[in-house]
CSV table of C-alpha atoms in Angstrom, one decimal:
chain,number,residue,atom,x,y,z
Z,1,MET,CA,97.9,53.8,99.5
Z,2,LEU,CA,99.9,56.7,101.1
Z,3,ASP,CA,102.3,54.0,102.4
Z,4,ASP,CA,104.0,53.9,99.1
Z,5,PHE,CA,106.8,56.4,98.9
Z,6,MET,CA,106.3,56.9,95.1
Z,7,ILE,CA,102.6,57.8,95.6
Z,8,ARG,CA,103.6,60.3,98.3
Z,9,ALA,CA,106.3,61.7,96.1
Z,10,ALA,CA,103.8,62.1,93.2
Z,11,LEU,CA,101.3,63.8,95.4
Z,12,ALA,CA,103.9,66.2,96.8
Z,13,GLY,CA,105.0,67.1,93.3
Z,14,ILE,CA,101.5,67.7,92.1
Z,15,GLY,CA,100.8,69.8,95.2
Z,16,VAL,CA,103.8,72.1,94.4
Z,17,ALA,CA,102.9,72.3,90.7
Z,18,PHE,CA,99.4,73.3,91.8
Z,19,ALA,CA,100.6,76.3,93.8
Z,20,ALA,CA,103.4,77.2,91.5
Z,21,ALA,CA,101.2,77.5,88.4
Z,22,PRO,CA,99.2,80.7,89.1
Z,23,LEU,CA,102.0,82.2,91.1
Z,24,GLY,CA,104.5,81.3,88.3
Z,25,CYS,CA,102.3,83.1,85.8
Z,26,PHE,CA,102.5,86.3,87.7
Z,27,VAL,CA,106.3,85.9,88.2
Z,28,VAL,CA,106.6,85.6,84.4
Z,29,TRP,CA,104.2,88.4,83.6
Z,30,ARG,CA,105.8,90.8,86.1
Z,31,ARG,CA,109.3,89.8,85.2
Z,32,MET,CA,110.0,88.7,88.7
Z,33,ALA,CA,112.0,85.6,87.8
Z,34,TYR,CA,115.1,86.7,89.6
Z,35,PHE,CA,113.0,87.8,92.6
Z,36,GLY,CA,111.7,84.3,92.9
Z,37,ASP,CA,115.3,83.0,92.8
Z,38,ALA,CA,116.4,85.4,95.5
Z,39,THR,CA,113.6,84.4,97.8
Z,40,ALA,CA,114.3,80.7,97.2
Z,41,HIS,CA,118.0,81.1,97.8
Z,42,ALA,CA,117.4,82.9,101.1
Z,43,ALA,CA,115.5,79.8,102.3
Z,44,ILE,CA,118.8,77.9,102.9
Z,45,LEU,CA,119.5,80.5,105.6
Z,46,GLY,CA,116.1,79.6,107.0
Z,47,VAL,CA,117.1,75.9,107.0
Z,48,ALA,CA,120.2,76.7,109.0
Z,49,LEU,CA,118.2,78.8,111.5
Z,50,SER,CA,115.5,76.1,111.9
Z,51,LEU,CA,118.1,73.5,112.7
Z,52,ALA,CA,120.0,75.8,115.1
Z,53,PHE,CA,116.9,76.7,117.1
Z,54,SER,CA,115.3,73.3,116.4
Z,55,MET,CA,112.1,74.7,115.0
Z,56,SER,CA,110.2,73.3,112.0
Z,57,ILE,CA,111.9,73.7,108.7
Z,58,PHE,CA,108.7,74.9,107.2
Z,59,VAL,CA,108.4,77.8,109.6
Z,60,GLY,CA,112.1,78.7,109.4
Z,61,THR,CA,112.3,78.8,105.6
Z,62,MET,CA,109.0,80.7,105.3
Z,63,THR,CA,110.0,83.3,107.8
Z,64,VAL,CA,113.4,83.9,106.1
Z,65,ALA,CA,111.8,83.9,102.6
Z,66,LEU,CA,109.2,86.4,103.7
Z,67,LEU,CA,111.8,88.6,105.3
Z,68,MET,CA,114.0,88.4,102.2
Z,69,ALA,CA,111.0,89.3,99.9
Z,70,LEU,CA,110.1,92.3,102.2
Z,71,VAL,CA,113.7,93.5,102.2
Z,72,VAL,CA,113.8,93.5,98.4
Z,73,ASN,CA,110.4,95.3,98.3
Z,74,VAL,CA,111.7,98.0,100.6
Z,75,LEU,CA,115.1,98.4,99.0
Z,76,SER,CA,113.9,98.4,95.4
Z,77,GLY,CA,113.9,101.9,93.9
Z,78,ARG,CA,116.5,103.2,96.3
Z,79,GLY,CA,119.4,103.7,94.0
Z,80,TYR,CA,120.4,100.2,93.0
Z,81,ALA,CA,119.2,98.6,89.8
Z,82,MET,CA,116.9,95.7,90.7
Z,83,ASP,CA,119.0,93.0,89.2
Z,84,THR,CA,122.1,94.2,91.1
Z,85,LEU,CA,120.2,94.3,94.4
Z,86,LEU,CA,118.7,90.9,93.9
Z,87,GLY,CA,122.1,89.5,92.9
Z,88,VAL,CA,123.7,90.8,96.0
Z,89,LEU,CA,120.9,89.7,98.3
Z,90,ALA,CA,120.3,86.2,96.8
Z,91,HIS,CA,123.8,85.1,96.7
Z,92,SER,CA,124.7,86.6,100.1
Z,93,ALA,CA,121.7,84.9,101.6
Z,94,LEU,CA,122.8,81.6,100.0
Z,95,ALA,CA,126.4,82.0,101.2
Z,96,PHE,CA,125.5,83.0,104.7
Z,97,GLY,CA,123.1,80.1,104.8
Z,98,LEU,CA,125.7,77.6,103.8
Z,99,VAL,CA,128.2,79.1,106.3
Z,100,ALA,CA,125.6,79.0,109.1
Z,101,VAL,CA,124.8,75.4,108.3
Z,102,SER,CA,128.4,74.5,108.8
Z,103,PHE,CA,128.4,75.9,112.3
Z,104,ILE,CA,125.7,73.5,113.5
Z,105,SER,CA,127.6,70.8,115.2
Z,106,GLY,CA,126.2,67.4,116.3
Z,107,VAL,CA,123.8,66.8,113.5
Z,108,ARG,CA,125.3,65.9,110.2
Z,109,ILE,CA,123.0,67.6,107.7
Z,110,ASP,CA,122.5,66.3,104.2
Z,111,LEU,CA,122.8,69.7,102.6
Z,112,MET,CA,122.1,68.2,99.2
Z,113,ALA,CA,118.6,67.4,100.4
Z,114,TYR,CA,117.9,71.1,100.9
Z,115,LEU,CA,119.7,72.3,97.8
Z,116,PHE,CA,118.2,69.8,95.4
Z,117,GLY,CA,115.2,68.5,97.3
Z,118,ASP,CA,114.4,65.0,98.6
Z,119,ILE,CA,111.0,64.2,97.2
Z,120,LEU,CA,111.3,60.5,97.7
Z,121,ALA,CA,111.6,61.1,101.5
Z,122,VAL,CA,108.3,63.0,101.8
Z,123,SER,CA,106.4,61.9,104.8
Z,124,ARG,CA,102.7,62.1,105.5
Z,125,VAL,CA,103.2,65.2,107.6
Z,126,ASP,CA,105.2,66.8,104.8
Z,127,LEU,CA,102.5,65.9,102.4
Z,128,SER,CA,99.8,67.7,104.6
Z,129,VAL,CA,102.1,70.7,104.9
Z,130,ILE,CA,102.7,70.9,101.2
Z,131,TRP,CA,99.0,70.5,100.3
Z,132,GLY,CA,97.9,72.9,103.1
Z,133,GLY,CA,100.4,75.5,101.8
Z,134,ALA,CA,99.5,75.0,98.2
Z,135,ALA,CA,95.8,75.4,98.9
Z,136,LEU,CA,96.5,78.5,100.8
Z,137,VAL,CA,98.6,80.0,97.9
Z,138,VAL,CA,96.0,79.1,95.3
Z,139,ALA,CA,93.2,80.5,97.5
Z,140,LEU,CA,95.1,83.7,98.1
Z,141,ILE,CA,95.8,84.3,94.4
Z,142,GLY,CA,92.3,83.2,93.4
Z,143,TRP,CA,90.8,85.7,95.8
Z,144,ARG,CA,93.0,88.6,94.5
Z,145,TRP,CA,93.1,87.5,90.9
Z,146,SER,CA,91.4,90.4,89.2
Z,147,ALA,CA,93.1,93.0,91.3
Z,148,LEU,CA,96.5,91.3,90.8
Z,149,LEU,CA,95.9,91.2,87.0
Z,150,THR,CA,94.9,94.8,86.9
Z,151,SER,CA,98.0,96.0,88.8
Z,152,THR,CA,100.2,93.8,86.7
Z,153,LEU,CA,98.9,95.5,83.5
Z,154,ASN,CA,99.5,99.0,84.8
Z,155,GLU,CA,99.8,100.4,88.3
Z,156,ASP,CA,98.1,103.7,87.5
Z,157,LEU,CA,95.1,101.9,85.9
Z,158,ALA,CA,94.9,99.9,89.2
Z,159,TYR,CA,94.9,103.1,91.3
Z,160,ALA,CA,92.2,104.6,89.0
Z,161,SER,CA,90.1,101.5,89.7
Z,162,GLY,CA,90.6,101.9,93.4
Z,163,ILE,CA,93.1,99.1,93.8
Z,164,ASN,CA,96.4,99.6,95.7
Z,165,PRO,CA,99.1,97.8,93.6
Z,166,LYS,CA,101.5,97.9,96.6
Z,167,ARG,CA,99.1,95.8,98.6
Z,168,GLU,CA,98.7,93.3,95.7
Z,169,GLN,CA,102.5,93.1,95.4
Z,170,LEU,CA,102.5,92.1,99.1
Z,171,VAL,CA,100.0,89.4,98.4
Z,172,LEU,CA,102.4,88.0,95.8
Z,173,THR,CA,105.3,88.3,98.1
Z,174,ILE,CA,103.5,86.3,100.8
Z,175,ALA,CA,102.4,83.6,98.3
Z,176,LEU,CA,106.0,83.3,97.1
Z,177,ALA,CA,107.3,82.8,100.6
Z,178,ILE,CA,104.8,80.1,101.3
Z,179,THR,CA,105.5,78.4,98.0
Z,180,VAL,CA,109.3,78.4,98.6
Z,181,ALA,CA,108.7,76.9,102.1
Z,182,VAL,CA,106.6,74.0,100.7
Z,183,ALA,CA,108.6,73.4,97.6
Z,184,ILE,CA,112.0,73.1,99.4
Z,185,LYS,CA,111.4,69.4,100.1
Z,186,VAL,CA,110.3,68.6,96.6
Z,187,VAL,CA,112.8,70.4,94.3
Z,188,GLY,CA,115.2,72.1,96.7
Z,189,VAL,CA,116.1,75.8,96.9
Z,190,LEU,CA,118.2,75.9,93.7
Z,191,LEU,CA,115.3,74.7,91.5
Z,192,ILE,CA,112.2,76.3,93.1
Z,193,ALA,CA,112.3,79.2,90.6
Z,194,ALA,CA,112.4,76.6,87.8
Z,195,MET,CA,109.1,75.1,89.0
Z,196,LEU,CA,107.6,78.6,89.0
Z,197,ILE,CA,108.8,79.8,85.7
Z,198,ILE,CA,109.2,76.9,83.3
Z,199,PRO,CA,105.6,75.5,83.4
Z,200,ALA,CA,104.2,79.0,83.0
Z,201,ALA,CA,106.6,79.8,80.1
Z,202,ALA,CA,105.7,76.5,78.5
Z,203,ALA,CA,102.0,77.3,78.9
Z,204,ARG,CA,102.3,80.7,77.2
Z,205,PRO,CA,102.1,79.5,73.5
Z,206,LEU,CA,99.0,77.4,74.3
Z,207,SER,CA,96.9,80.1,75.9
Z,208,ARG,CA,94.8,83.0,74.9
Z,209,THR,CA,93.6,84.2,78.3
Z,210,PRO,CA,95.5,84.7,81.7
Z,211,GLU,CA,93.2,82.1,83.3
Z,212,GLY,CA,93.9,79.6,80.5
Z,213,MET,CA,97.6,80.1,81.0
Z,214,ALA,CA,97.4,79.4,84.7
Z,215,VAL,CA,95.5,76.2,84.2
Z,216,ALA,CA,97.8,75.1,81.4
Z,217,ALA,CA,100.8,75.8,83.6
Z,218,GLY,CA,99.3,73.7,86.4
Z,219,LEU,CA,98.7,70.8,84.0
Z,220,ILE,CA,102.2,71.0,82.6
Z,221,GLY,CA,103.7,71.2,86.1
Z,222,MET,CA,101.7,68.2,87.3
Z,223,LEU,CA,102.6,66.2,84.2
Z,224,SER,CA,106.2,67.1,84.7
Z,225,ALA,CA,106.1,65.9,88.3
Z,226,ILE,CA,104.5,62.6,87.4
Z,227,VAL,CA,106.6,61.9,84.3
Z,228,GLY,CA,109.7,63.2,86.0
Z,229,LEU,CA,109.3,60.9,89.0
Z,230,ARG,CA,108.7,57.9,86.7
Z,231,ALA,CA,111.8,58.8,84.6
Z,232,ALA,CA,113.9,59.2,87.8
Z,233,TYR,CA,112.8,55.8,88.9
Z,234,VAL,CA,113.6,54.1,85.6
Z,235,LEU,CA,116.8,56.0,84.9
Z,236,ASP,CA,118.0,56.1,88.5
Z,237,THR,CA,118.5,59.9,88.4
Z,238,PRO,CA,117.8,62.5,91.2
Z,239,ALA,CA,114.1,63.1,91.3
Z,240,GLY,CA,113.9,66.9,91.7
Z,241,PRO,CA,116.2,67.8,88.8
Z,242,THR,CA,114.5,65.2,86.6
Z,243,ILE,CA,111.1,66.8,87.1
Z,244,VAL,CA,112.6,70.1,86.1
Z,245,CYS,CA,114.2,68.5,83.0
Z,246,ILE,CA,110.8,67.2,81.9
Z,247,ALA,CA,109.3,70.7,82.4
Z,248,ALA,CA,112.1,72.1,80.3
Z,249,ILE,CA,111.5,69.6,77.5
Z,250,THR,CA,107.8,70.5,77.6
Z,251,PHE,CA,108.8,74.2,77.2
Z,252,LEU,CA,111.0,73.3,74.2
Z,253,ALA,CA,108.1,71.4,72.7
Z,254,THR,CA,105.5,74.2,73.1
Z,255,SER,CA,108.0,76.8,71.8
Z,256,ILE,CA,108.6,74.7,68.7
Z,257,LEU,CA,104.9,74.4,68.3
Z,258,LYS,CA,104.6,78.1,68.4
Z,259,SER,CA,107.2,78.8,65.8
Z,260,PHE,CA,105.5,76.3,63.5
Z,261,ARG,CA,102.2,78.1,64.0
Z,262,HIS,CA,103.9,81.4,63.2
Z,263,GLY,CA,105.7,79.9,60.2
Z,264,ARG,CA,102.5,79.0,58.5
P,1,MET,CA,79.7,122.2,91.2
P,2,SER,CA,83.2,121.4,89.9
P,3,LEU,CA,83.9,117.8,88.9
P,4,VAL,CA,87.2,117.9,90.5
P,5,GLN,CA,89.0,120.6,92.4
P,6,VAL,CA,92.7,120.6,93.2
P,7,GLU,CA,93.6,122.9,96.1
P,8,ASN,CA,97.1,124.1,96.8
P,9,LEU,CA,98.6,120.8,95.8
P,10,SER,CA,102.3,120.0,96.5
P,11,VAL,CA,103.9,116.8,95.5
P,12,CYS,CA,107.5,115.7,96.3
P,13,TYR,CA,109.5,112.6,95.2
P,14,GLY,CA,112.1,112.3,98.0
P,15,ALA,CA,113.8,115.7,98.3
P,16,ARG,CA,112.6,116.8,94.8
P,17,THR,CA,109.5,119.0,94.6
P,18,VAL,CA,107.7,118.4,91.4
P,19,LEU,CA,104.5,120.3,92.1
P,20,SER,CA,104.1,123.3,94.4
P,21,ARG,CA,100.9,124.9,95.4
P,22,VAL,CA,98.9,123.9,92.3
P,23,SER,CA,95.2,124.8,92.2
P,24,LEU,CA,92.8,124.1,89.4
P,25,ARG,CA,89.2,123.0,88.9
P,26,VAL,CA,87.4,121.3,86.0
P,27,GLU,CA,83.7,122.2,85.3
P,28,PRO,CA,81.2,119.8,83.7
P,29,GLY,CA,81.6,119.4,79.9
P,30,GLU,CA,84.7,121.5,79.4
P,31,ILE,CA,88.0,120.4,77.8
P,32,VAL,CA,91.0,121.6,79.8
P,33,THR,CA,94.5,120.9,78.6
P,34,ILE,CA,97.7,120.9,80.6
P,35,VAL,CA,100.8,121.9,78.7
P,36,GLY,CA,104.3,122.2,80.1
P,37,PRO,CA,107.9,121.2,79.4
P,38,ASN,CA,109.3,117.7,80.3
P,39,GLY,CA,109.5,117.3,84.1
P,40,SER,CA,107.0,120.0,84.8
P,41,GLY,CA,104.9,117.7,86.9
P,42,LYS,CA,102.0,117.2,84.4
P,43,THR,CA,101.9,113.4,84.9
P,44,SER,CA,102.3,113.8,88.7
P,45,LEU,CA,99.3,116.1,88.7
P,46,LEU,CA,97.1,113.5,87.0
P,47,ARG,CA,98.4,110.7,89.2
P,48,ALA,CA,97.6,112.8,92.2
P,49,ILE,CA,94.0,113.2,91.0
P,50,ILE,CA,93.6,109.4,90.6
P,51,GLY,CA,95.2,108.8,93.9
P,52,ALA,CA,98.4,107.1,92.7
P,53,VAL,CA,100.5,109.8,94.4
P,54,THR,CA,100.0,111.1,97.9
P,55,PRO,CA,100.5,114.9,98.1
P,56,VAL,CA,102.6,116.4,100.8
P,57,LYS,CA,100.4,119.4,101.0
P,58,GLY,CA,97.0,120.4,99.6
P,59,ARG,CA,94.2,118.1,98.5
P,60,VAL,CA,92.1,116.8,95.6
P,61,ILE,CA,88.4,117.1,96.0
P,62,GLN,CA,86.2,115.0,93.8
P,63,GLY,CA,82.6,116.1,93.4
P,64,ASP,CA,79.9,113.9,94.8
P,65,GLY,CA,79.3,110.9,92.7
P,66,VAL,CA,81.7,112.1,90.0
P,67,LYS,CA,83.1,109.2,88.0
P,68,ILE,CA,86.6,109.5,86.5
P,69,GLY,CA,87.9,107.6,83.5
P,70,TYR,CA,91.6,107.5,83.2
P,71,VAL,CA,93.7,106.9,80.0
P,72,PRO,CA,97.3,106.3,81.0
P,73,GLN,CA,100.4,107.2,78.9
P,74,LYS,CA,101.4,104.5,76.5
P,75,LEU,CA,101.1,101.2,78.2
P,76,HIS,CA,103.4,98.3,77.7
P,77,VAL,CA,101.8,94.8,77.9
P,78,ASP,CA,104.4,92.1,78.2
P,79,GLY,CA,104.1,89.5,75.4
P,80,THR,CA,104.1,86.8,78.0
P,81,LEU,CA,100.7,87.8,79.2
P,82,PRO,CA,97.9,86.5,77.0
P,83,ILE,CA,94.8,88.6,77.3
P,84,THR,CA,92.0,89.6,74.9
P,85,VAL,CA,90.7,93.1,74.7
P,86,SER,CA,87.3,92.2,76.1
P,87,ARG,CA,88.9,90.4,79.1
P,88,PHE,CA,91.1,93.5,79.7
P,89,LEU,CA,88.0,95.7,79.6
P,90,LYS,CA,86.3,93.5,82.1
P,91,LEU,CA,89.0,94.0,84.7
P,92,PRO,CA,88.8,94.4,87.6
P,93,GLY,CA,85.3,92.9,87.3
P,94,GLY,CA,81.6,93.4,87.1
P,95,VAL,CA,81.3,94.7,83.6
P,96,ALA,CA,78.6,93.5,81.2
P,97,VAL,CA,79.4,92.4,77.7
P,98,ALA,CA,77.0,94.9,76.2
P,99,ASP,CA,78.8,97.8,78.0
P,100,ILE,CA,82.1,96.5,76.6
P,101,ASP,CA,80.8,96.5,73.0
P,102,HIS,CA,79.3,99.9,73.5
P,103,ALA,CA,82.5,101.4,74.9
P,104,LEU,CA,84.5,99.9,72.0
P,105,LYS,CA,82.1,101.4,69.5
P,106,GLN,CA,82.4,104.8,71.3
P,107,ALA,CA,86.1,104.6,71.1
P,108,GLY,CA,86.0,103.8,67.4
P,109,VAL,CA,87.2,100.2,67.5
P,110,PRO,CA,84.0,98.0,67.5
P,111,ASP,CA,85.7,94.9,66.1
P,112,LEU,CA,88.6,94.5,68.5
P,113,ALA,CA,86.9,92.6,71.4
P,114,LYS,CA,88.5,89.3,70.6
P,115,ALA,CA,92.0,90.6,69.6
P,116,GLN,CA,95.0,89.9,71.8
P,117,LEU,CA,96.2,93.0,73.6
P,118,SER,CA,99.8,92.5,72.8
P,119,GLN,CA,99.1,92.4,69.1
P,120,LEU,CA,97.4,95.8,68.8
P,121,SER,CA,98.9,98.7,66.9
P,122,GLY,CA,99.7,101.8,68.9
P,123,GLY,CA,96.6,103.6,67.6
P,124,GLN,CA,94.3,100.7,68.4
P,125,PHE,CA,95.8,100.3,71.8
P,126,GLN,CA,95.1,103.9,72.7
P,127,ARG,CA,91.5,103.5,71.6
P,128,VAL,CA,91.2,100.4,73.7
P,129,LEU,CA,92.5,102.3,76.7
P,130,LEU,CA,90.0,105.0,75.8
P,131,ALA,CA,87.2,102.4,75.7
P,132,ARG,CA,88.3,101.2,79.1
P,133,ALA,CA,88.0,104.7,80.5
P,134,LEU,CA,84.6,105.1,79.0
P,135,ILE,CA,83.1,101.9,80.4
P,136,GLY,CA,82.3,103.4,83.8
P,137,LYS,CA,80.4,106.3,82.0
P,138,PRO,CA,82.7,108.9,83.4
P,139,ASP,CA,81.9,112.5,84.0
P,140,LEU,CA,85.5,113.4,83.6
P,141,LEU,CA,88.1,111.8,81.3
P,142,LEU,CA,91.8,112.1,82.2
P,143,LEU,CA,94.2,111.7,79.4
P,144,ASP,CA,97.9,111.5,79.9
P,145,GLU,CA,99.7,112.2,76.6
P,146,ALA,CA,97.4,109.7,75.1
P,147,THR,CA,98.8,110.1,71.6
P,148,GLN,CA,102.4,109.5,72.5
P,149,GLY,CA,104.0,107.2,69.9
P,150,LEU,CA,101.3,107.8,67.4
P,151,ASP,CA,102.0,109.5,64.1
P,152,GLN,CA,100.4,112.8,63.2
P,153,ARG,CA,97.5,111.2,61.4
P,154,GLY,CA,96.9,108.7,64.2
P,155,SER,CA,96.9,111.4,66.9
P,156,ALA,CA,94.7,113.7,65.0
P,157,SER,CA,92.2,111.0,64.5
P,158,PHE,CA,92.5,110.1,68.2
P,159,TYR,CA,91.7,113.6,69.3
P,160,GLN,CA,88.8,113.7,66.9
P,161,GLN,CA,87.5,110.7,68.6
P,162,ILE,CA,87.8,112.4,72.0
P,163,GLU,CA,85.8,115.4,70.6
P,164,THR,CA,83.1,113.0,69.4
P,165,VAL,CA,82.9,111.3,72.7
P,166,ARG,CA,82.6,114.6,74.4
P,167,GLN,CA,79.7,115.6,72.1
P,168,ASP,CA,78.0,112.3,72.6
P,169,THR,CA,78.4,111.9,76.4
P,170,GLY,CA,78.9,115.4,77.6
P,171,CYS,CA,81.8,114.4,79.7
P,172,ALA,CA,84.5,116.8,80.7
P,173,VAL,CA,88.1,116.2,79.6
P,174,LEU,CA,91.3,117.0,81.4
P,175,MET,CA,94.3,116.1,79.3
P,176,ILE,CA,98.0,116.5,79.0
P,177,SER,CA,99.4,117.1,75.6
P,178,HIS,CA,102.6,118.2,74.0
P,179,GLU,CA,101.0,118.7,70.6
P,180,LEU,CA,100.4,122.4,70.8
P,181,HIS,CA,98.5,122.7,67.6
P,182,VAL,CA,95.9,120.2,68.6
P,183,VAL,CA,95.8,121.6,72.1
P,184,MET,CA,95.2,125.1,71.1
P,185,SER,CA,92.5,124.1,68.6
P,186,ALA,CA,90.5,121.7,70.8
P,187,SER,CA,90.6,123.1,74.3
P,188,ASP,CA,88.2,125.4,76.1
P,189,ARG,CA,90.9,126.2,78.6
P,190,VAL,CA,94.7,125.7,78.8
P,191,ILE,CA,96.8,125.5,81.9
P,192,CYS,CA,100.5,126.0,81.5
P,193,LEU,CA,102.4,124.1,84.1
P,194,ASN,CA,106.0,124.2,85.1
P,195,GLY,CA,106.1,122.9,88.7
P,196,HIS,CA,103.5,125.5,89.4
P,197,VAL,CA,100.7,127.0,87.3
P,198,CYS,CA,102.4,129.6,85.1
P,199,CYS,CA,99.4,130.9,83.4
P,200,GLU,CA,95.9,129.7,82.4
P,201,GLY,CA,93.0,130.8,80.4
P,202,THR,CA,91.5,130.4,77.0
P,203,PRO,CA,94.0,129.2,74.3
P,204,ALA,CA,94.2,132.7,72.9
P,205,VAL,CA,95.1,134.2,76.3
P,206,VAL,CA,97.6,131.5,77.2
P,207,ALA,CA,99.3,131.7,73.8
P,208,SER,CA,100.0,135.4,74.2
P,209,ALA,CA,101.0,135.2,77.8
P,210,PRO,CA,104.7,136.0,78.4
P,211,GLU,CA,105.1,133.0,80.7
P,212,TYR,CA,103.9,130.7,77.9
P,213,ARG,CA,106.2,132.3,75.4
P,214,ALA,CA,109.1,132.0,77.7
P,215,LEU,CA,108.5,128.2,77.9
P,216,PHE,CA,107.5,127.4,74.3
P,217,GLY,CA,109.0,130.4,72.3
P,218,THR,CA,107.0,132.4,69.8
P,219,GLY,CA,107.1,129.7,67.2
P,220,THR,CA,103.6,128.6,68.1
P,221,GLY,CA,101.8,131.4,66.4
P,222,GLY,CA,100.5,128.9,63.9
P,223,ALA,CA,98.7,127.2,66.7
P,224,LEU,CA,96.8,130.3,67.5
P,225,ALA,CA,95.8,130.8,63.9
P,226,LEU,CA,94.6,127.2,63.8
P,227,TYR,CA,92.7,127.8,67.0
P,228,ARG,CA,90.8,130.7,65.5
P,229,HIS,CA,90.0,128.8,62.5
P,230,GLU,CA,88.8,125.8,64.5
P,231,HIS,CA,86.4,127.8,66.6
P,232,ASP,CA,84.6,129.1,63.5
P,233,HIS,CA,82.7,125.9,63.5
P,234,ASP,CA,79.4,125.1,65.1
P,235,HIS,CA,79.2,122.2,67.6
P,236,GLY,CA,75.6,121.4,66.5
P,237,HIS,CA,76.5,119.3,63.6
P,238,GLY,CA,78.9,116.4,63.3
P,239,ASP,CA,80.4,116.7,59.8
P,240,HIS,CA,82.4,119.9,59.9
P,241,ASN,CA,85.9,119.7,58.6
P,242,HIS,CA,88.7,120.0,61.1
P,243,ASP,CA,92.1,120.2,59.6
P,244,HIS,CA,92.9,117.1,61.4
P,245,SER,CA,89.8,115.2,60.5
P,246,GLU,CA,90.7,115.5,56.8
P,247,ALA,CA,94.1,113.9,57.6
P,248,ALA,CA,92.4,111.0,59.4
P,249,GLU,CA,90.8,108.0,57.8
């Protein structure tokens, strides 16, 4: 069954949606959307380094994404506004990454595959990396769920309950780096943040509890992956962006639903 | 035994010292209020007591087995986070439904369990935060300007609720307030803070202290009058008329 590239692609998309859902909810609740973007953009530098030192792309991108997230963590609150800091870091990492890739001679790299993903070329090994990483992210967030939720609501309430919000922030940072590394093959660095944010935002009007929102985001993400792949096949469009388009249309639909409900 | 004892506490943010050599203690059952101008380190003091700020000098000693309930300053819940009041009260876990209902009743909002947190009014929200602090059956309640953003009626009614809770559970209260009238009428002891402890004592003593007058002026004489009036009442019965209880409900 796994011999069919469409099946592999669908499983890869579902795997990414699975990890992105709970993490994406926290990204939305904590207003970290730009943080996710910055981490993802830094991954292109990881791609360049992986190719230069011939290591696995997964390890390279995860390392750089993690470093990026940690640098942002450390630098935040030291004089620059957060969005300025992230704007500087995200775009410089992307630019340095693109420049670094151009230095690598010999191999002609299909840069587009890393910028926009190449979900139809997912191999069995890629698939196991994606599902392994996704399971790790979901397990990590599931384990820290209550503590993460408490620190998201209010840091001082978390301290008063004996939770260290800085440690929980680190958990999210690590989960984000893993997600970026596994999602790069599926949607590419430019659209990873979309897979995090759009399903979660689309799930918001449908949910009354945080857990419900995470599950709904997961379902919307998986549906977008399956429908998007099918649409890409029929319309002969690039697969990654098509998946994101389907998620965006779902967001539009649930938003309209919400305004109707409010209108009554 | 004191519930909590702060010894020679100093707190710095970078190069800026916000608290220097602050000492205080809270005894069981008393209401202690911290007053002070903006930036006087009131919030930092409470945050140091709950462990959110690491002091550069001094220490906070919590009595054996003393449980602290903390009510933060106005809390903003992002509209993107769907969460009901009862789920919020369950965090971070291990709270029975019966305890939640009881705490909501104690805080004066028994019907809010199923409401969405982001749709509460300011007054309801503060009471839900109070309920959250009460769930652990605290020996000491810490309130950080808990009535910020409430109108006079709302805040009077909130303080009355605190008084009721104190009578019912016997817990001590350490609170920050800028509403001097309420402070002076409801507190057993007042601590006037401005980076250091300027003066402390009963409301009458503090209100007449030159340090206090230097910070707040002499325009608070009315507070003292109110204080005298308030302490005419007897704590044994529940239906005495506070000035502020008439304004509420």
